[in-house]
């Protein structure tokens, strides 16, 4: 009986803590959406989101050990570390991440490197061939293979630019498109449907803002929204968002009421990369 009472008490405490935590998230969503409606910047609430996810994400990551890489890793000599591990993605699946960090003593910088291989799916090739053969207007969305290869290579470099524009001083990201799958950290199939699974496939021709987000997963970062509890964009809203963003990089509000995350964050919706993201990636280094 005492055990049952204790379990009941612990459950009530857990539910109370979860309710309190959810209330905090809901309040931040409300503030964020109010700012969006008023066409104001989210700066006032971004710090609160930053603190929330710093607590949530880093606490769960057993590879996170240090906050300040400059103090922890003085670059006294050049060496290379292979970073590998597992974490739970989407609050559901335990999946691997792997990348390389080069300590470059000559340039006094850390270089985070990913090598990526891309190949078109058979479905993409069939649809591409049919559209070009019939001179269909949609053929512009399905470039032929040489053009597709150039477009993907360009977007890899654009996503690298997104990361480097926000990287801490002395940290550089290097994303390399390779032709040989055996040399790659990840080999990604280019598919026709919107969507991505960072270690399996990605939509062709892999827009830079989607690639930058998926590279976050490859570097061991989780999505910052709940998948199972309907706190993620519905499929139709996701497609609408991608179309709008691809055209004008706009910030339409459709479906955002369901997003319980910092809308500015790269691992939620936009392209802001926060210090705790870099702490994840660099904090896995070992002396």
C-alpha positions as semicolon CSV with decimal commas, in nm:
position;residue;x (nm);y (nm);z (nm)
1;X;0,000;0,000;0,000
2;X;0,284;0,239;0,087
3;X;0,443;0,168;-0,250
4;X;0,115;0,247;-0,430
5;X;0,077;0,572;-0,239
6;X;0,436;0,668;-0,320
7;X;0,389;0,587;-0,690
8;X;0,067;0,789;-0,696
9;X;0,242;1,084;-0,533
10;X;0,530;1,068;-0,782
11;X;0,286;1,048;-1,073
12;X;0,097;1,354;-0,950
13;X;0,421;1,546;-0,911
14;X;0,528;1,442;-1,261
15;X;0,195;1,546;-1,412
16;X;0,207;1,877;-1,228
17;X;0,559;1,943;-1,355
18;X;0,457;1,851;-1,709
19;X;0,149;2,076;-1,687
20;X;0,362;2,361;-1,557
21;X;0,614;2,303;-1,835
22;X;0,344;2,288;-2,105
23;X;0,192;2,608;-1,970
24;X;0,530;2,773;-2,012
25;X;0,548;2,658;-2,374
26;X;0,191;2,767;-2,445
27;X;0,263;3,110;-2,302
28;X;0,565;3,149;-2,526
29;X;0,360;3,038;-2,827
30;X;0,096;3,297;-2,739
31;X;0,357;3,572;-2,708
32;X;0,526;3,467;-3,033
33;X;0,202;3,464;-3,230
34;X;0,098;3,800;-3,082
35;X;0,427;3,944;-3,205
36;X;0,374;3,793;-3,548
37;X;0,021;3,934;-3,569
38;X;0,155;4,278;-3,480
39;X;0,439;4,232;-3,733
40;X;0,693;4,287;-3,457
41;X;1,029;4,123;-3,408
42;X;1,042;3,816;-3,182
43;X;1,349;3,937;-2,997
44;X;1,159;3,989;-2,671
45;X;1,062;3,623;-2,644
46;X;1,353;3,460;-2,825
47;X;1,573;3,464;-2,513
48;X;1,300;3,281;-2,321
49;X;1,274;3,019;-2,593
50;X;1,652;2,992;-2,596
51;X;1,660;2,924;-2,221
52;X;1,375;2,673;-2,248
53;X;1,539;2,462;-2,516
54;X;1,882;2,497;-2,362
55;X;1,739;2,328;-2,053
56;X;1,534;2,072;-2,244
57;X;1,774;1,963;-2,515
58;X;2,114;1,982;-2,349
59;X;2,000;1,812;-2,030
60;X;1,895;1,504;-2,230
61;X;2,218;1,485;-2,426
62;X;2,467;1,271;-2,237
63;X;2,745;1,383;-2,472
64;X;2,702;1,744;-2,365
65;X;2,979;1,824;-2,119
66;X;3,096;2,181;-2,171
67;X;2,946;2,519;-2,254
68;X;3,254;2,716;-2,357
69;X;3,458;2,539;-2,626
70;X;3,725;2,810;-2,627
71;X;3,815;2,742;-2,265
72;X;3,780;2,366;-2,300
73;X;3,971;2,318;-2,623
74;X;4,273;2,544;-2,666
75;X;4,401;2,468;-3,015
76;X;4,761;2,375;-2,942
77;X;4,806;2,122;-3,221
78;X;4,626;1,999;-3,531
79;X;4,428;1,678;-3,500
80;X;4,102;1,522;-3,616
81;X;3,820;1,371;-3,412
82;X;3,543;1,152;-3,544
83;X;3,225;1,234;-3,352
84;X;2,970;0,953;-3,333
85;X;2,676;0,884;-3,109
86;X;2,304;0,823;-3,076
87;X;2,019;1,037;-2,957
88;X;1,641;1,027;-2,963
89;X;1,499;1,224;-3,252
90;X;1,141;1,349;-3,281
91;X;1,096;1,225;-2,921
92;X;1,056;0,880;-3,077
93;X;1,349;0,722;-3,258
94;X;1,702;0,660;-3,142
95;X;1,921;0,730;-3,442
96;X;2,290;0,780;-3,504
97;X;2,474;1,099;-3,586
98;X;2,831;1,120;-3,711
99;X;3,059;1,397;-3,832
100;X;3,421;1,508;-3,811
101;X;3,586;1,796;-3,625
102;X;3,930;1,912;-3,736
103;X;4,138;2,111;-3,489
104;X;4,346;2,342;-3,709
105;X;4,631;2,491;-3,505
106;X;4,774;2,685;-3,798
107;X;4,453;2,885;-3,848
108;X;4,346;2,861;-3,481
109;X;4,002;2,726;-3,566
110;X;3,780;2,423;-3,537
111;X;3,635;2,291;-3,862
112;X;3,314;2,087;-3,842
113;X;3,291;1,871;-4,152
114;X;3,013;1,672;-4,319
115;X;3,053;1,475;-4,642
116;X;2,729;1,416;-4,831
117;X;2,639;1,197;-5,124
118;X;2,317;1,249;-5,323
119;X;2,154;1,026;-5,581
120;X;1,818;1,060;-5,764
121;X;1,547;0,803;-5,694
122;X;1,406;0,598;-5,981
123;X;1,071;0,769;-5,928
124;X;1,235;1,109;-5,974
125;X;1,413;0,994;-6,288
126;X;1,094;0,853;-6,441
127;X;0,892;1,165;-6,367
128;X;1,170;1,393;-6,484
129;X;1,205;1,202;-6,812
130;X;0,828;1,207;-6,875
131;X;0,792;1,580;-6,808
132;X;1,083;1,674;-7,032
133;X;0,973;1,434;-7,306
134;X;0,624;1,588;-7,316
135;X;0,755;1,943;-7,270
136;X;0,530;1,980;-6,966
137;X;0,535;2,320;-6,784
138;X;0,625;2,144;-6,457
139;X;0,953;2,021;-6,604
140;X;1,123;2,329;-6,452
141;X;1,065;2,173;-6,109
142;X;1,238;1,850;-6,219
143;X;1,578;1,944;-6,361
144;X;1,762;1,687;-6,567
145;X;2,038;1,498;-6,392
146;X;2,336;1,722;-6,470
147;X;2,142;2,035;-6,379
148;X;2,004;1,863;-6,067
149;X;2,358;1,778;-5,960
150;X;2,466;2,141;-5,999
151;X;2,159;2,266;-5,812
152;X;2,222;2,031;-5,520
153;X;2,590;2,128;-5,506
154;X;2,493;2,496;-5,501
155;X;2,241;2,441;-5,220
156;X;2,495;2,247;-5,014
157;X;2,721;2,553;-5,025
158;X;2,432;2,787;-4,947
159;X;2,343;2,580;-4,640
160;X;2,709;2,588;-4,539
161;X;2,688;2,967;-4,566
162;X;2,385;2,971;-4,331
163;X;2,586;2,784;-4,067
164;X;2,908;2,981;-4,110
165;X;2,730;3,318;-4,097
166;X;2,624;3,239;-3,738
167;X;2,913;3,022;-3,617
168;X;3,113;3,126;-3,308
169;X;3,446;3,295;-3,364
170;X;3,710;3,041;-3,462
171;X;3,456;2,779;-3,574
172;X;3,392;2,695;-3,938
173;X;3,154;2,450;-4,101
174;X;3,251;2,263;-4,415
175;X;2,987;2,069;-4,607
176;X;3,125;1,869;-4,898
177;X;2,926;1,701;-5,173
178;X;3,105;1,381;-5,278
179;X;3,042;1,151;-5,573
180;X;3,144;0,830;-5,397
181;X;2,891;0,709;-5,139
182;X;3,162;0,516;-4,954
183;X;3,337;0,846;-4,870
184;X;3,021;1,014;-4,737
185;X;2,891;1,055;-4,385
186;X;2,540;1,035;-4,528
187;X;2,403;0,913;-4,861
188;X;2,069;1,077;-4,941
189;X;1,817;0,972;-5,202
190;X;1,660;1,266;-5,389
191;X;1,283;1,208;-5,399
192;X;0,981;1,382;-5,551
193;X;0,760;1,428;-5,243
194;X;0,807;1,704;-4,982
195;X;0,966;1,577;-4,665
196;X;1,302;1,467;-4,532
197;X;1,461;1,196;-4,322
198;X;1,810;1,320;-4,259
199;X;1,994;0,988;-4,304
200;X;1,778;0,842;-4,583
201;X;1,621;1,083;-4,831
202;X;1,543;1,446;-4,905
203;X;1,324;1,631;-5,155
204;X;1,490;1,714;-5,486
205;X;1,657;1,948;-5,553
206;X;1,710;1,987;-5,175
207;X;1,653;2,360;-5,104
208;X;1,922;2,520;-4,891
209;X;1,696;2,602;-4,594
210;X;1,580;2,239;-4,575
211;X;1,936;2,112;-4,613
212;X;2,059;2,342;-4,336
213;X;1,792;2,202;-4,101
214;X;1,866;1,841;-4,197
215;X;2,237;1,902;-4,145
216;X;2,146;2,000;-3,792
217;X;2,012;1,645;-3,749
218;X;2,327;1,502;-3,906
219;X;2,522;1,699;-3,644
220;X;2,312;1,548;-3,365
221;X;2,042;1,813;-3,310
222;X;1,679;1,722;-3,253
223;X;1,365;1,883;-3,391
224;X;1,227;2,136;-3,146
225;X;0,863;2,045;-3,178
226;X;0,644;1,754;-3,068
227;X;0,557;1,510;-3,345
228;X;0,298;1,289;-3,181
229;X;0,090;1,551;-2,999
230;X;-0,011;1,739;-3,315
231;X;0,218;2,029;-3,230
232;X;0,364;2,016;-3,578
233;X;0,242;2,163;-3,903
234;X;-0,023;1,958;-4,083
235;X;0,103;1,817;-4,413
236;X;-0,096;2,061;-4,626
237;X;0,027;2,360;-4,426
238;X;0,382;2,229;-4,447
239;X;0,356;2,212;-4,826
240;X;0,209;2,564;-4,839
241;X;0,489;2,691;-4,617
242;X;0,757;2,531;-4,833
243;X;0,608;2,680;-5,150
244;X;0,588;3,027;-4,997
245;X;0,937;3,006;-4,851
246;X;1,086;2,875;-5,174
247;X;0,931;3,165;-5,367
248;X;0,997;3,458;-5,138
249;X;1,140;3,324;-4,811
250;X;0,827;3,474;-4,658
251;X;0,687;3,417;-4,313
252;X;0,324;3,325;-4,367
253;X;0,120;3,240;-4,058
254;X;-0,073;2,942;-4,199
255;X;-0,070;2,653;-3,958
256;X;0,178;2,814;-3,717
257;X;-0,069;2,801;-3,430
258;X;0,026;2,434;-3,393
259;X;0,399;2,500;-3,366
260;X;0,505;2,488;-3,001
261;X;0,862;2,593;-3,052
262;X;1,077;2,898;-3,107
263;X;0,969;2,990;-3,458
264;X;1,302;3,165;-3,521
265;X;1,511;2,852;-3,459
266;X;1,672;2,650;-3,737
267;X;1,549;2,332;-3,570
268;X;1,192;2,463;-3,563
269;X;1,108;2,671;-3,867
270;X;1,346;2,951;-3,961
271;X;1,724;2,987;-3,981
272;X;1,846;3,115;-3,644
273;X;2,122;2,898;-3,492
274;X;2,161;2,948;-3,116
275;X;2,460;2,902;-2,882
276;X;2,311;2,582;-2,740
277;X;2,310;2,432;-3,091
278;X;2,684;2,489;-3,119
279;X;2,732;2,366;-2,762
280;X;2,577;2,036;-2,865
281;X;2,800;1,994;-3,168
282;X;3,130;2,113;-3,018
283;X;3,067;1,986;-2,665
284;X;3,104;1,624;-2,780
285;X;3,475;1,673;-2,840
286;X;3,712;1,498;-2,607
287;X;4,049;1,630;-2,503
